[in-house]
GROMACS .gro file of N, CA and C in nm:
model
  519
    1ASN      N    1  -0.147   4.615  -0.555
    1ASN     CA    2  -0.122   4.508  -0.649
    1ASN      C    3  -0.056   4.390  -0.576
    2ARG      N    4  -0.124   4.279  -0.569
    2ARG     CA    5  -0.073   4.161  -0.499
    2ARG      C    6  -0.021   4.060  -0.600
    3THR      N    7   0.081   3.985  -0.558
    3THR     CA    8   0.139   3.884  -0.643
    3THR      C    9   0.141   3.751  -0.569
    4ILE      N   10   0.104   3.646  -0.638
    4ILE     CA   11   0.114   3.512  -0.581
    4ILE      C   12   0.255   3.462  -0.610
    5ARG      N   13   0.331   3.437  -0.505
    5ARG     CA   14   0.469   3.390  -0.522
    5ARG      C   15   0.479   3.239  -0.508
    6HIS      N   16   0.398   3.183  -0.421
    6HIS     CA   17   0.402   3.038  -0.397
    6HIS      C   18   0.259   2.986  -0.393
    7LEU      N   19   0.232   2.884  -0.469
    7LEU     CA   20   0.098   2.828  -0.477
    7LEU      C   21   0.102   2.682  -0.435
    8LEU      N   22   0.025   2.648  -0.334
    8LEU     CA   23   0.015   2.510  -0.284
    8LEU      C   24  -0.128   2.463  -0.302
    9LEU      N   25  -0.144   2.351  -0.372
    9LEU     CA   26  -0.275   2.290  -0.389
    9LEU      C   27  -0.271   2.154  -0.322
   10ASP      N   28  -0.353   2.133  -0.223
   10ASP     CA   29  -0.356   2.008  -0.148
   10ASP      C   30  -0.484   1.931  -0.182
   11GLU      N   31  -0.478   1.800  -0.168
   11GLU     CA   32  -0.592   1.713  -0.200
   11GLU      C   33  -0.640   1.738  -0.342
   12PHE      N   34  -0.545   1.756  -0.432
   12PHE     CA   35  -0.577   1.796  -0.570
   12PHE      C   36  -0.660   1.690  -0.643
   13GLN      N   37  -0.655   1.565  -0.598
   13GLN     CA   38  -0.732   1.460  -0.664
   13GLN      C   39  -0.883   1.486  -0.659
   14ASP      N   40  -0.927   1.574  -0.572
   14ASP     CA   41  -1.069   1.605  -0.558
   14ASP      C   42  -1.109   1.735  -0.628
   15THR      N   43  -1.019   1.791  -0.706
   15THR     CA   44  -1.048   1.914  -0.780
   15THR      C   45  -1.140   1.882  -0.898
   16SER      N   46  -1.240   1.964  -0.918
   16SER     CA   47  -1.330   1.946  -1.032
   16SER      C   48  -1.274   2.021  -1.153
   17VAL      N   49  -1.326   1.990  -1.270
   17VAL     CA   50  -1.284   2.059  -1.393
   17VAL      C   51  -1.317   2.207  -1.383
   18THR      N   52  -1.431   2.240  -1.327
   18THR     CA   53  -1.469   2.381  -1.311
   18THR      C   54  -1.370   2.453  -1.219
   19GLN      N   55  -1.335   2.390  -1.108
   19GLN     CA   56  -1.236   2.451  -1.017
   19GLN      C   57  -1.103   2.467  -1.088
   20TRP      N   58  -1.064   2.368  -1.168
   20TRP     CA   59  -0.937   2.375  -1.239
   20TRP      C   60  -0.935   2.490  -1.338
   21ARG      N   61  -1.047   2.518  -1.401
   21ARG     CA   62  -1.053   2.630  -1.495
   21ARG      C   63  -1.021   2.763  -1.425
   22VAL      N   64  -1.056   2.772  -1.298
   22VAL     CA   65  -1.025   2.892  -1.220
   22VAL      C   66  -0.877   2.891  -1.179
   23LEU      N   67  -0.827   2.774  -1.139
   23LEU     CA   68  -0.690   2.764  -1.088
   23LEU      C   69  -0.582   2.764  -1.196
   24ALA      N   70  -0.611   2.709  -1.312
   24ALA     CA   71  -0.509   2.692  -1.417
   24ALA      C   72  -0.437   2.822  -1.454
   25PRO      N   73  -0.506   2.934  -1.471
   25PRO     CA   74  -0.432   3.057  -1.503
   25PRO      C   75  -0.336   3.099  -1.391
   26LEU      N   76  -0.376   3.075  -1.266
   26LEU     CA   77  -0.287   3.107  -1.153
   26LEU      C   78  -0.163   3.019  -1.157
   27VAL      N   79  -0.183   2.890  -1.183
   27VAL     CA   80  -0.070   2.797  -1.192
   27VAL      C   81   0.024   2.840  -1.304
   28GLU      N   82  -0.031   2.872  -1.419
   28GLU     CA   83   0.052   2.914  -1.532
   28GLU      C   84   0.130   3.041  -1.500
   29ARG      N   85   0.067   3.135  -1.434
   29ARG     CA   86   0.134   3.260  -1.399
   29ARG      C   87   0.251   3.234  -1.303
   30VAL      N   88   0.228   3.146  -1.205
   30VAL     CA   89   0.334   3.113  -1.110
   30VAL      C   90   0.448   3.040  -1.180
   31LEU      N   91   0.414   2.946  -1.269
   31LEU     CA   92   0.517   2.868  -1.338
   31LEU      C   93   0.598   2.950  -1.438
   32ASP      N   94   0.544   3.061  -1.481
   32ASP     CA   95   0.616   3.145  -1.578
   32ASP      C   96   0.723   3.232  -1.515
   33GLN      N   97   0.733   3.235  -1.383
   33GLN     CA   98   0.830   3.319  -1.314
   33GLN      C   99   0.931   3.233  -1.238
   34GLU      N  100   1.058   3.267  -1.250
   34GLU     CA  101   1.163   3.188  -1.184
   34GLU      C  102   1.161   3.199  -1.032
   35ASP      N  103   1.119   3.310  -0.979
   35ASP     CA  104   1.124   3.330  -0.834
   35ASP      C  105   0.994   3.285  -0.764
   36ARG      N  106   0.913   3.204  -0.832
   36ARG     CA  107   0.788   3.157  -0.774
   36ARG      C  108   0.788   3.004  -0.771
   37SER      N  109   0.696   2.949  -0.691
   37SER     CA  110   0.692   2.803  -0.683
   37SER      C  111   0.547   2.752  -0.682
   38PHE      N  112   0.534   2.635  -0.735
   38PHE     CA  113   0.405   2.566  -0.741
   38PHE      C  114   0.425   2.428  -0.678
   39PHE      N  115   0.340   2.394  -0.581
   39PHE     CA  116   0.349   2.266  -0.511
   39PHE      C  117   0.209   2.207  -0.507
   40CYS      N  118   0.195   2.087  -0.558
   40CYS     CA  119   0.065   2.024  -0.567
   40CYS      C  120   0.072   1.886  -0.503
   41VAL      N  121  -0.023   1.854  -0.417
   41VAL     CA  122  -0.026   1.726  -0.347
   41VAL      C  123  -0.159   1.658  -0.375
   42GLY      N  124  -0.151   1.528  -0.403
   42GLY     CA  125  -0.274   1.453  -0.424
   42GLY      C  126  -0.245   1.305  -0.440
   43ASP      N  127  -0.349   1.227  -0.428
   43ASP     CA  128  -0.339   1.081  -0.443
   43ASP      C  129  -0.468   1.035  -0.508
   44ALA      N  130  -0.460   0.991  -0.633
   44ALA     CA  131  -0.580   0.952  -0.707
   44ALA      C  132  -0.657   0.841  -0.638
   45LYS      N  133  -0.589   0.756  -0.562
   45LYS     CA  134  -0.658   0.648  -0.491
   45LYS      C  135  -0.749   0.703  -0.381
   46GLN      N  136  -0.723   0.824  -0.338
   46GLN     CA  137  -0.802   0.883  -0.230
   46GLN      C  138  -0.910   0.979  -0.280
   47SER      N  139  -0.937   0.975  -0.408
   47SER     CA  140  -1.039   1.063  -0.464
   47SER      C  141  -1.177   1.017  -0.419
   48ILE      N  142  -1.244   1.101  -0.342
   48ILE     CA  143  -1.373   1.062  -0.285
   48ILE      C  144  -1.484   1.161  -0.318
   49TYR      N  145  -1.456   1.259  -0.403
   49TYR     CA  146  -1.555   1.362  -0.429
   49TYR      C  147  -1.611   1.355  -0.571
   50GLY      N  148  -1.627   1.235  -0.623
   50GLY     CA  149  -1.690   1.219  -0.754
   50GLY      C  150  -1.832   1.274  -0.755
   51TRP      N  151  -1.897   1.269  -0.641
   51TRP     CA  152  -2.035   1.319  -0.630
   51TRP      C  153  -2.043   1.470  -0.654
   52ARG      N  154  -1.930   1.539  -0.639
   52ARG     CA  155  -1.930   1.683  -0.669
   52ARG      C  156  -1.832   1.714  -0.782
   53GLU      N  157  -1.813   1.610  -0.865
   53GLU     CA  158  -1.737   1.619  -0.989
   53GLU      C  159  -1.586   1.633  -0.970
   54GLY      N  160  -1.534   1.582  -0.859
   54GLY     CA  161  -1.389   1.575  -0.842
   54GLY      C  162  -1.332   1.488  -0.953
   55GLU      N  163  -1.223   1.532  -1.013
   55GLU     CA  164  -1.166   1.461  -1.128
   55GLU      C  165  -1.020   1.427  -1.105
   56PRO      N  166  -0.990   1.304  -1.056
   56PRO     CA  167  -0.852   1.268  -1.024
   56PRO      C  168  -0.758   1.264  -1.146
   57ARG      N  169  -0.814   1.255  -1.266
   57ARG     CA  170  -0.728   1.254  -1.386
   57ARG      C  171  -0.657   1.387  -1.406
   58LEU      N  172  -0.711   1.494  -1.349
   58LEU     CA  173  -0.642   1.624  -1.357
   58LEU      C  174  -0.503   1.612  -1.293
   59LEU      N  175  -0.496   1.546  -1.181
   59LEU     CA  176  -0.369   1.527  -1.110
   59LEU      C  177  -0.270   1.451  -1.198
   60GLN      N  178  -0.318   1.346  -1.262
   60GLN     CA  179  -0.230   1.263  -1.345
   60GLN      C  180  -0.179   1.339  -1.467
   61ASP      N  181  -0.254   1.438  -1.514
   61ASP     CA  182  -0.215   1.510  -1.635
   61ASP      C  183  -0.127   1.632  -1.611
   62LEU      N  184  -0.108   1.673  -1.487
   62LEU     CA  185  -0.030   1.794  -1.459
   62LEU      C  186   0.109   1.791  -1.520
   63VAL      N  187   0.178   1.680  -1.504
   63VAL     CA  188   0.317   1.672  -1.553
   63VAL      C  189   0.321   1.686  -1.705
   64SER      N  190   0.228   1.620  -1.775
   64SER     CA  191   0.229   1.630  -1.921
   64SER      C  192   0.191   1.770  -1.968
   65TRP      N  193   0.100   1.837  -1.897
   65TRP     CA  194   0.062   1.973  -1.935
   65TRP      C  195   0.174   2.073  -1.914
   66TYR      N  196   0.247   2.058  -1.802
   66TYR     CA  197   0.346   2.159  -1.765
   66TYR      C  198   0.488   2.105  -1.761
   67GLY      N  199   0.512   1.991  -1.823
   67GLY     CA  200   0.644   1.930  -1.821
   67GLY      C  201   0.753   2.020  -1.876
   68ASN      N  202   0.717   2.106  -1.968
   68ASN     CA  203   0.816   2.198  -2.025
   68ASN      C  204   0.847   2.314  -1.931
   69LYS      N  205   0.780   2.321  -1.817
   69LYS     CA  206   0.803   2.430  -1.721
   69LYS      C  207   0.868   2.378  -1.594
   70ASN      N  208   0.946   2.275  -1.610
   70ASN     CA  209   1.025   2.220  -1.500
   70ASN      C  210   0.941   2.166  -1.385
   71ILE      N  211   0.830   2.102  -1.417
   71ILE     CA  212   0.748   2.035  -1.315
   71ILE      C  213   0.816   1.903  -1.283
   72GLN      N  214   0.832   1.876  -1.157
   72GLN     CA  215   0.891   1.750  -1.113
   72GLN      C  216   0.788   1.672  -1.034
   73GLU      N  217   0.783   1.542  -1.059
   73GLU     CA  218   0.687   1.457  -0.990
   73GLU      C  219   0.760   1.366  -0.893
   74ASP      N  220   0.710   1.360  -0.772
   74ASP     CA  221   0.761   1.268  -0.671
   74ASP      C  222   0.651   1.173  -0.632
   75GLU      N  223   0.685   1.047  -0.622
   75GLU     CA  224   0.588   0.948  -0.576
   75GLU      C  225   0.621   0.911  -0.433
   76LEU      N  226   0.522   0.916  -0.350
   76LEU     CA  227   0.540   0.882  -0.209
   76LEU      C  228   0.468   0.750  -0.183
   77ASN      N  229   0.536   0.642  -0.206
   77ASN     CA  230   0.475   0.510  -0.194
   77ASN      C  231   0.516   0.439  -0.066
   78LEU      N  232   0.583   0.511   0.022
   78LEU     CA  233   0.624   0.456   0.150
   78LEU      C  234   0.536   0.518   0.257
   79SER      N  235   0.459   0.434   0.325
   79SER     CA  236   0.364   0.483   0.426
   79SER      C  237   0.427   0.478   0.564
   80TYR      N  238   0.417   0.588   0.634
   80TYR     CA  239   0.469   0.595   0.771
   80TYR      C  240   0.360   0.570   0.874
   81ARG      N  241   0.235   0.555   0.831
   81ARG     CA  242   0.128   0.537   0.928
   81ARG      C  243   0.053   0.407   0.914
   82SER      N  244   0.067   0.337   0.802
   82SER     CA  245  -0.008   0.214   0.782
   82SER      C  246   0.081   0.092   0.798
   83SER      N  247   0.020  -0.014   0.847
   83SER     CA  248   0.094  -0.138   0.871
   83SER      C  249   0.116  -0.213   0.739
   84PRO      N  250   0.210  -0.308   0.739
   84PRO     CA  251   0.231  -0.391   0.620
   84PRO      C  252   0.103  -0.463   0.577
   85ALA      N  253   0.018  -0.501   0.672
   85ALA     CA  254  -0.108  -0.569   0.636
   85ALA      C  255  -0.194  -0.479   0.549
   86ILE      N  256  -0.201  -0.351   0.584
   86ILE     CA  257  -0.282  -0.257   0.506
   86ILE      C  258  -0.217  -0.232   0.370
   87MET      N  259  -0.088  -0.214   0.367
   87MET     CA  260  -0.019  -0.189   0.240
   87MET      C  261  -0.031  -0.309   0.146
   88SER      N  262  -0.029  -0.428   0.202
   88SER     CA  263  -0.045  -0.548   0.122
   88SER      C  264  -0.182  -0.551   0.053
   89VAL      N  265  -0.285  -0.512   0.127
   89VAL     CA  266  -0.418  -0.511   0.069
   89VAL      C  267  -0.431  -0.398  -0.035
   90VAL      N  268  -0.374  -0.282  -0.006
   90VAL     CA  269  -0.376  -0.173  -0.104
   90VAL      C  270  -0.314  -0.222  -0.235
   91ASN      N  271  -0.199  -0.289  -0.225
   91ASN     CA  272  -0.134  -0.341  -0.345
   91ASN      C  273  -0.220  -0.445  -0.415
   92GLU      N  274  -0.278  -0.534  -0.338
   92GLU     CA  275  -0.361  -0.641  -0.396
   92GLU      C  276  -0.481  -0.583  -0.471
   93VAL      N  277  -0.545  -0.484  -0.413
   93VAL     CA  278  -0.664  -0.425  -0.474
   93VAL      C  279  -0.628  -0.345  -0.599
   94PHE      N  280  -0.525  -0.262  -0.590
   94PHE     CA  281  -0.500  -0.167  -0.697
   94PHE      C  282  -0.405  -0.215  -0.806
   95GLU      N  283  -0.326  -0.318  -0.782
   95GLU     CA  284  -0.235  -0.366  -0.886
   95GLU      C  285  -0.310  -0.423  -1.006
   96ASN      N  286  -0.419  -0.490  -0.983
   96ASN     CA  287  -0.497  -0.551  -1.091
   96ASN      C  288  -0.644  -0.511  -1.080
   97LEU      N  289  -0.666  -0.384  -1.066
   97LEU     CA  290  -0.800  -0.333  -1.044
   97LEU      C  291  -0.897  -0.375  -1.155
   98GLU      N  292  -0.848  -0.379  -1.278
   98GLU     CA  293  -0.936  -0.413  -1.390
   98GLU      C  294  -0.987  -0.556  -1.385
   99LEU      N  295  -0.926  -0.641  -1.302
   99LEU     CA  296  -0.970  -0.780  -1.288
   99LEU      C  297  -1.075  -0.798  -1.179
  100ASN      N  298  -1.108  -0.691  -1.110
  100ASN     CA  299  -1.205  -0.698  -1.001
  100ASN      C  300  -1.342  -0.736  -1.058
  101PRO      N  301  -1.401  -0.844  -1.007
  101PRO     CA  302  -1.531  -0.888  -1.060
  101PRO      C  303  -1.645  -0.787  -1.039
  102ALA      N  304  -1.626  -0.691  -0.951
  102ALA     CA  305  -1.729  -0.588  -0.930
  102ALA      C  306  -1.740  -0.496  -1.051
  103LEU      N  307  -1.638  -0.495  -1.135
  103LEU     CA  308  -1.639  -0.409  -1.254
  103LEU      C  309  -1.694  -0.488  -1.372
  104GLU      N  310  -1.823  -0.511  -1.372
  104GLU     CA  311  -1.885  -0.589  -1.478
  104GLU      C  312  -1.895  -0.511  -1.608
  105ASP      N  313  -1.899  -0.380  -1.600
  105ASP     CA  314  -1.911  -0.293  -1.715
  105ASP      C  315  -1.776  -0.284  -1.786
  106LYS      N  316  -1.774  -0.307  -1.916
  106LYS     CA  317  -1.650  -0.306  -1.995
  106LYS      C  318  -1.581  -0.170  -1.989
  107ASP      N  319  -1.661  -0.061  -1.990
  107ASP     CA  320  -1.601   0.073  -1.983
  107ASP      C  321  -1.529   0.093  -1.850
  108LEU      N  322  -1.591   0.046  -1.740
  108LEU     CA  323  -1.526   0.056  -1.609
  108LEU      C  324  -1.399  -0.028  -1.605
  109GLU      N  325  -1.404  -0.144  -1.665
  109GLU     CA  326  -1.288  -0.232  -1.670
  109GLU      C  327  -1.173  -0.164  -1.744
  110ASN      N  328  -1.203  -0.103  -1.858
  110ASN     CA  329  -1.101  -0.032  -1.936
  110ASN      C  330  -1.045   0.088  -1.860
  111GLU      N  331  -1.135   0.162  -1.797
  111GLU     CA  332  -1.094   0.279  -1.717
  111GLU      C  333  -1.001   0.235  -1.604
  112ALA      N  334  -1.039   0.126  -1.535
  112ALA     CA  335  -0.956   0.074  -1.425
  112ALA      C  336  -0.820   0.028  -1.477
  113GLY      N  337  -0.818  -0.033  -1.593
  113GLY     CA  338  -0.691  -0.077  -1.652
  113GLY      C  339  -0.600   0.040  -1.683
  114GLN      N  340  -0.655   0.146  -1.740
  114GLN     CA  341  -0.576   0.266  -1.770
  114GLN      C  342  -0.525   0.329  -1.641
  115TRP      N  343  -0.612   0.338  -1.542
  115TRP     CA  344  -0.573   0.396  -1.413
  115TRP      C  345  -0.462   0.312  -1.351
  116GLY      N  346  -0.474   0.181  -1.361
  116GLY     CA  347  -0.377   0.091  -1.299
  116GLY      C  348  -0.238   0.098  -1.358
  117THR      N  349  -0.226   0.149  -1.480
  117THR     CA  350  -0.092   0.159  -1.540
  117THR      C  351  -0.004   0.255  -1.462
  118ASN      N  352  -0.064   0.347  -1.387
  118ASN     CA  353   0.013   0.444  -1.308
  118ASN      C  354   0.036   0.400  -1.164
  119PHE      N  355  -0.023   0.288  -1.125
  119PHE     CA  356  -0.012   0.246  -0.986
  119PHE      C  357   0.126   0.187  -0.958
  120LYS      N  358   0.185   0.229  -0.848
  120LYS     CA  359   0.313   0.176  -0.802
  120LYS      C  360   0.291   0.108  -0.668
  121LYS      N  361   0.359  -0.003  -0.646
  121LYS     CA  362   0.345  -0.077  -0.522
  121LYS      C  363   0.377   0.010  -0.401
  122HIS      N  364   0.302  -0.010  -0.294
  122HIS     CA  365   0.321   0.065  -0.170
  122HIS      C  366   0.387  -0.024  -0.065
  123LYS      N  367   0.457   0.041   0.026
  123LYS     CA  368   0.528  -0.031   0.130
  123LYS      C  369   0.511   0.043   0.263
  124SER      N  370   0.514  -0.031   0.371
  124SER     CA  371   0.508   0.029   0.503
  124SER      C  372   0.648   0.055   0.556
  125PHE      N  373   0.671   0.172   0.609
  125PHE     CA  374   0.800   0.206   0.670
  125PHE      C  375   0.824   0.120   0.794
  126HIS      N  376   0.717   0.099   0.871
  126HIS     CA  377   0.725   0.022   0.995
  126HIS      C  378   0.694  -0.124   0.963
  127GLU      N  379   0.797  -0.201   0.931
  127GLU     CA  380   0.779  -0.338   0.885
  127GLU      C  381   0.719  -0.431   0.990
  128ASN      N  382   0.730  -0.397   1.117
  128ASN     CA  383   0.677  -0.483   1.223
  128ASN      C  384   0.551  -0.427   1.288
  129LEU      N  385   0.493  -0.325   1.230
  129LEU     CA  386   0.372  -0.265   1.285
  129LEU      C  387   0.256  -0.364   1.270
  130PRO      N  388   0.189  -0.398   1.381
  130PRO     CA  389   0.080  -0.494   1.372
  130PRO      C  390  -0.041  -0.435   1.300
  131GLY      N  391  -0.124  -0.521   1.250
  131GLY     CA  392  -0.246  -0.476   1.184
  131GLY      C  393  -0.312  -0.592   1.113
  132SER      N  394  -0.436  -0.575   1.082
  132SER     CA  395  -0.506  -0.677   1.005
  132SER      C  396  -0.612  -0.609   0.920
  133VAL      N  397  -0.650  -0.678   0.815
  133VAL     CA  398  -0.751  -0.627   0.723
  133VAL      C  399  -0.847  -0.740   0.695
  134ARG      N  400  -0.973  -0.705   0.684
  134ARG     CA  401  -1.073  -0.807   0.653
  134ARG      C  402  -1.169  -0.749   0.549
  135PHE      N  403  -1.185  -0.824   0.441
  135PHE     CA  404  -1.285  -0.788   0.340
  135PHE      C  405  -1.410  -0.870   0.366
  136SER      N  406  -1.524  -0.806   0.358
  136SER     CA  407  -1.650  -0.877   0.368
  136SER      C  408  -1.736  -0.837   0.249
  137GLN      N  409  -1.801  -0.933   0.194
  137GLN     CA  410  -1.889  -0.906   0.081
  137GLN      C  411  -2.027  -0.956   0.117
  138VAL      N  412  -2.127  -0.876   0.086
  138VAL     CA  413  -2.264  -0.916   0.115
  138VAL      C  414  -2.343  -0.919  -0.015
  139GLU      N  415  -2.438  -1.007  -0.019
  139GLU     CA  416  -2.532  -1.009  -0.131
  139GLU      C  417  -2.636  -0.901  -0.105
  140GLU      N  418  -2.706  -0.862  -0.209
  140GLU     CA  419  -2.812  -0.762  -0.188
  140GLU      C  420  -2.924  -0.824  -0.108
  141TRP      N  421  -2.968  -0.751  -0.009
  141TRP     CA  422  -3.079  -0.794   0.074
  141TRP      C  423  -3.194  -0.696   0.054
  142GLY      N  424  -3.273  -0.721  -0.047
  142GLY     CA  425  -3.385  -0.630  -0.072
  142GLY      C  426  -3.338  -0.506  -0.145
  143ASN      N  427  -3.391  -0.392  -0.105
  143ASN     CA  428  -3.356  -0.267  -0.172
  143ASN      C  429  -3.221  -0.213  -0.121
  144ALA      N  430  -3.177  -0.106  -0.181
  144ALA     CA  431  -3.046  -0.048  -0.147
  144ALA      C  432  -3.039  -0.008   0.000
  145GLU      N  433  -3.146   0.045   0.054
  145GLU     CA  434  -3.146   0.088   0.194
  145GLU      C  435  -3.131  -0.032   0.288
  146GLU      N  436  -3.200  -0.142   0.257
  146GLU     CA  437  -3.188  -0.263   0.340
  146GLU      C  438  -3.048  -0.322   0.332
  147THR      N  439  -2.991  -0.321   0.211
  147THR     CA  440  -2.855  -0.372   0.192
  147THR      C  441  -2.755  -0.288   0.271
  148ARG      N  442  -2.771  -0.156   0.263
  148ARG     CA  443  -2.683  -0.064   0.336
  148ARG      C  444  -2.694  -0.088   0.486
  149ALA      N  445  -2.815  -0.105   0.535
  149ALA     CA  446  -2.837  -0.130   0.678
  149ALA      C  447  -2.772  -0.262   0.720
  150ALA      N  448  -2.780  -0.364   0.634
  150ALA     CA  449  -2.718  -0.493   0.665
  150ALA      C  450  -2.566  -0.480   0.670
  151CYS      N  451  -2.509  -0.403   0.579
  151CYS     CA  452  -2.363  -0.380   0.580
  151CYS      C  453  -2.319  -0.307   0.707
  152ILE      N  454  -2.395  -0.207   0.745
  152ILE     CA  455  -2.363  -0.132   0.867
  152ILE      C  456  -2.371  -0.223   0.988
  153ALA      N  457  -2.473  -0.307   0.993
  153ALA     CA  458  -2.487  -0.400   1.106
  153ALA      C  459  -2.370  -0.498   1.112
  154LEU      N  460  -2.328  -0.550   0.997
  154LEU     CA  461  -2.213  -0.641   0.995
  154LEU      C  462  -2.085  -0.571   1.040
  155ALA      N  463  -2.066  -0.448   0.993
  155ALA     CA  464  -1.948  -0.371   1.033
  155ALA      C  465  -1.950  -0.345   1.184
  156ALA      N  466  -2.064  -0.309   1.237
  156ALA     CA  467  -2.076  -0.282   1.381
  156ALA      C  468  -2.046  -0.407   1.463
  157GLU      N  469  -2.094  -0.522   1.416
  157GLU     CA  470  -2.065  -0.649   1.486
  157GLU      C  471  -1.915  -0.677   1.486
  158ARG      N  472  -1.851  -0.652   1.372
  158ARG     CA  473  -1.707  -0.678   1.361
  158ARG      C  474  -1.629  -0.582   1.452
  159VAL      N  475  -1.667  -0.456   1.455
  159VAL     CA  476  -1.600  -0.358   1.542
  159VAL      C  477  -1.617  -0.398   1.688
  160GLU      N  478  -1.736  -0.441   1.725
  160GLU     CA  479  -1.759  -0.483   1.863
  160GLU      C  480  -1.668  -0.601   1.900
  161ALA      N  481  -1.656  -0.699   1.809
  161ALA     CA  482  -1.571  -0.815   1.836
  161ALA      C  483  -1.424  -0.774   1.847
  162LEU      N  484  -1.380  -0.686   1.756
  162LEU     CA  485  -1.240  -0.640   1.761
  162LEU      C  486  -1.214  -0.560   1.888
  163HIS      N  487  -1.309  -0.478   1.928
  163HIS     CA  488  -1.291  -0.398   2.049
  163HIS      C  489  -1.280  -0.488   2.173
  164LYS      N  490  -1.356  -0.595   2.175
  164LYS     CA  491  -1.347  -0.689   2.287
  164LYS      C  492  -1.210  -0.758   2.289
  165GLU      N  493  -1.158  -0.789   2.169
  165GLU     CA  494  -1.026  -0.854   2.160
  165GLU      C  495  -0.914  -0.760   2.202
  166GLY      N  496  -0.925  -0.635   2.163
  166GLY     CA  497  -0.820  -0.537   2.193
  166GLY      C  498  -0.879  -0.401   2.223
  167PRO      N  499  -0.916  -0.376   2.346
  167PRO     CA  500  -0.986  -0.251   2.382
  167PRO      C  501  -0.907  -0.125   2.350
  168THR      N  502  -0.776  -0.134   2.339
  168THR     CA  503  -0.697  -0.013   2.310
  168THR      C  504  -0.660  -0.002   2.162
  169ALA      N  505  -0.705  -0.098   2.082
  169ALA     CA  506  -0.670  -0.099   1.939
  169ALA      C  507  -0.740   0.015   1.867
  170THR      N  508  -0.678   0.061   1.759
  170THR     CA  509  -0.742   0.157   1.670
  170THR      C  510  -0.811   0.079   1.559
  171ILE      N  511  -0.934   0.110   1.534
  171ILE     CA  512  -1.011   0.035   1.435
  171ILE      C  513  -1.059   0.133   1.327
  172GLY      N  514  -1.027   0.102   1.203
  172GLY     CA  515  -1.068   0.185   1.092
  172GLY      C  516  -1.159   0.108   0.999
  173ILE      N  517  -1.258   0.176   0.947
  173ILE     CA  518  -1.352   0.111   0.854
  173ILE      C  519  -1.347   0.185   0.722
   0.00000   0.00000   0.00000
């Protein structure tokens, strides 16, 4: 007879509803015992598995579901790895997500507005860490495959230029 004493769920923002149905009884069993612990880590902004039904709202609802079982929420809005330039853009994008012109659909706009109510400003721990961010927008060039190819070509050109400027720089896309 085995007992789960400590349960850690990482990258929880990518958990699907089906996966949660399997995990929820385990979480409840752990939370019902004083000598056990439940630790869950996730960031809804980093949810990238919508294609396999990852549901970041599950993460946001944990505290309300289990608040009576001494669940404590900590927000980690201080980044130790990203520069102030990156944190500034994260804040700019996510603080008013519902105003993004890419969200032409009213349902998406409303969803983004609801999601944005939970967003807290982010800050970089390393205030003097260099970095830069560049947004590029392209119009559609033919079909989706041609547009994607054009975006990749533009990104490759930008990476090449940045690499020439700073051969030892780290470049993220």
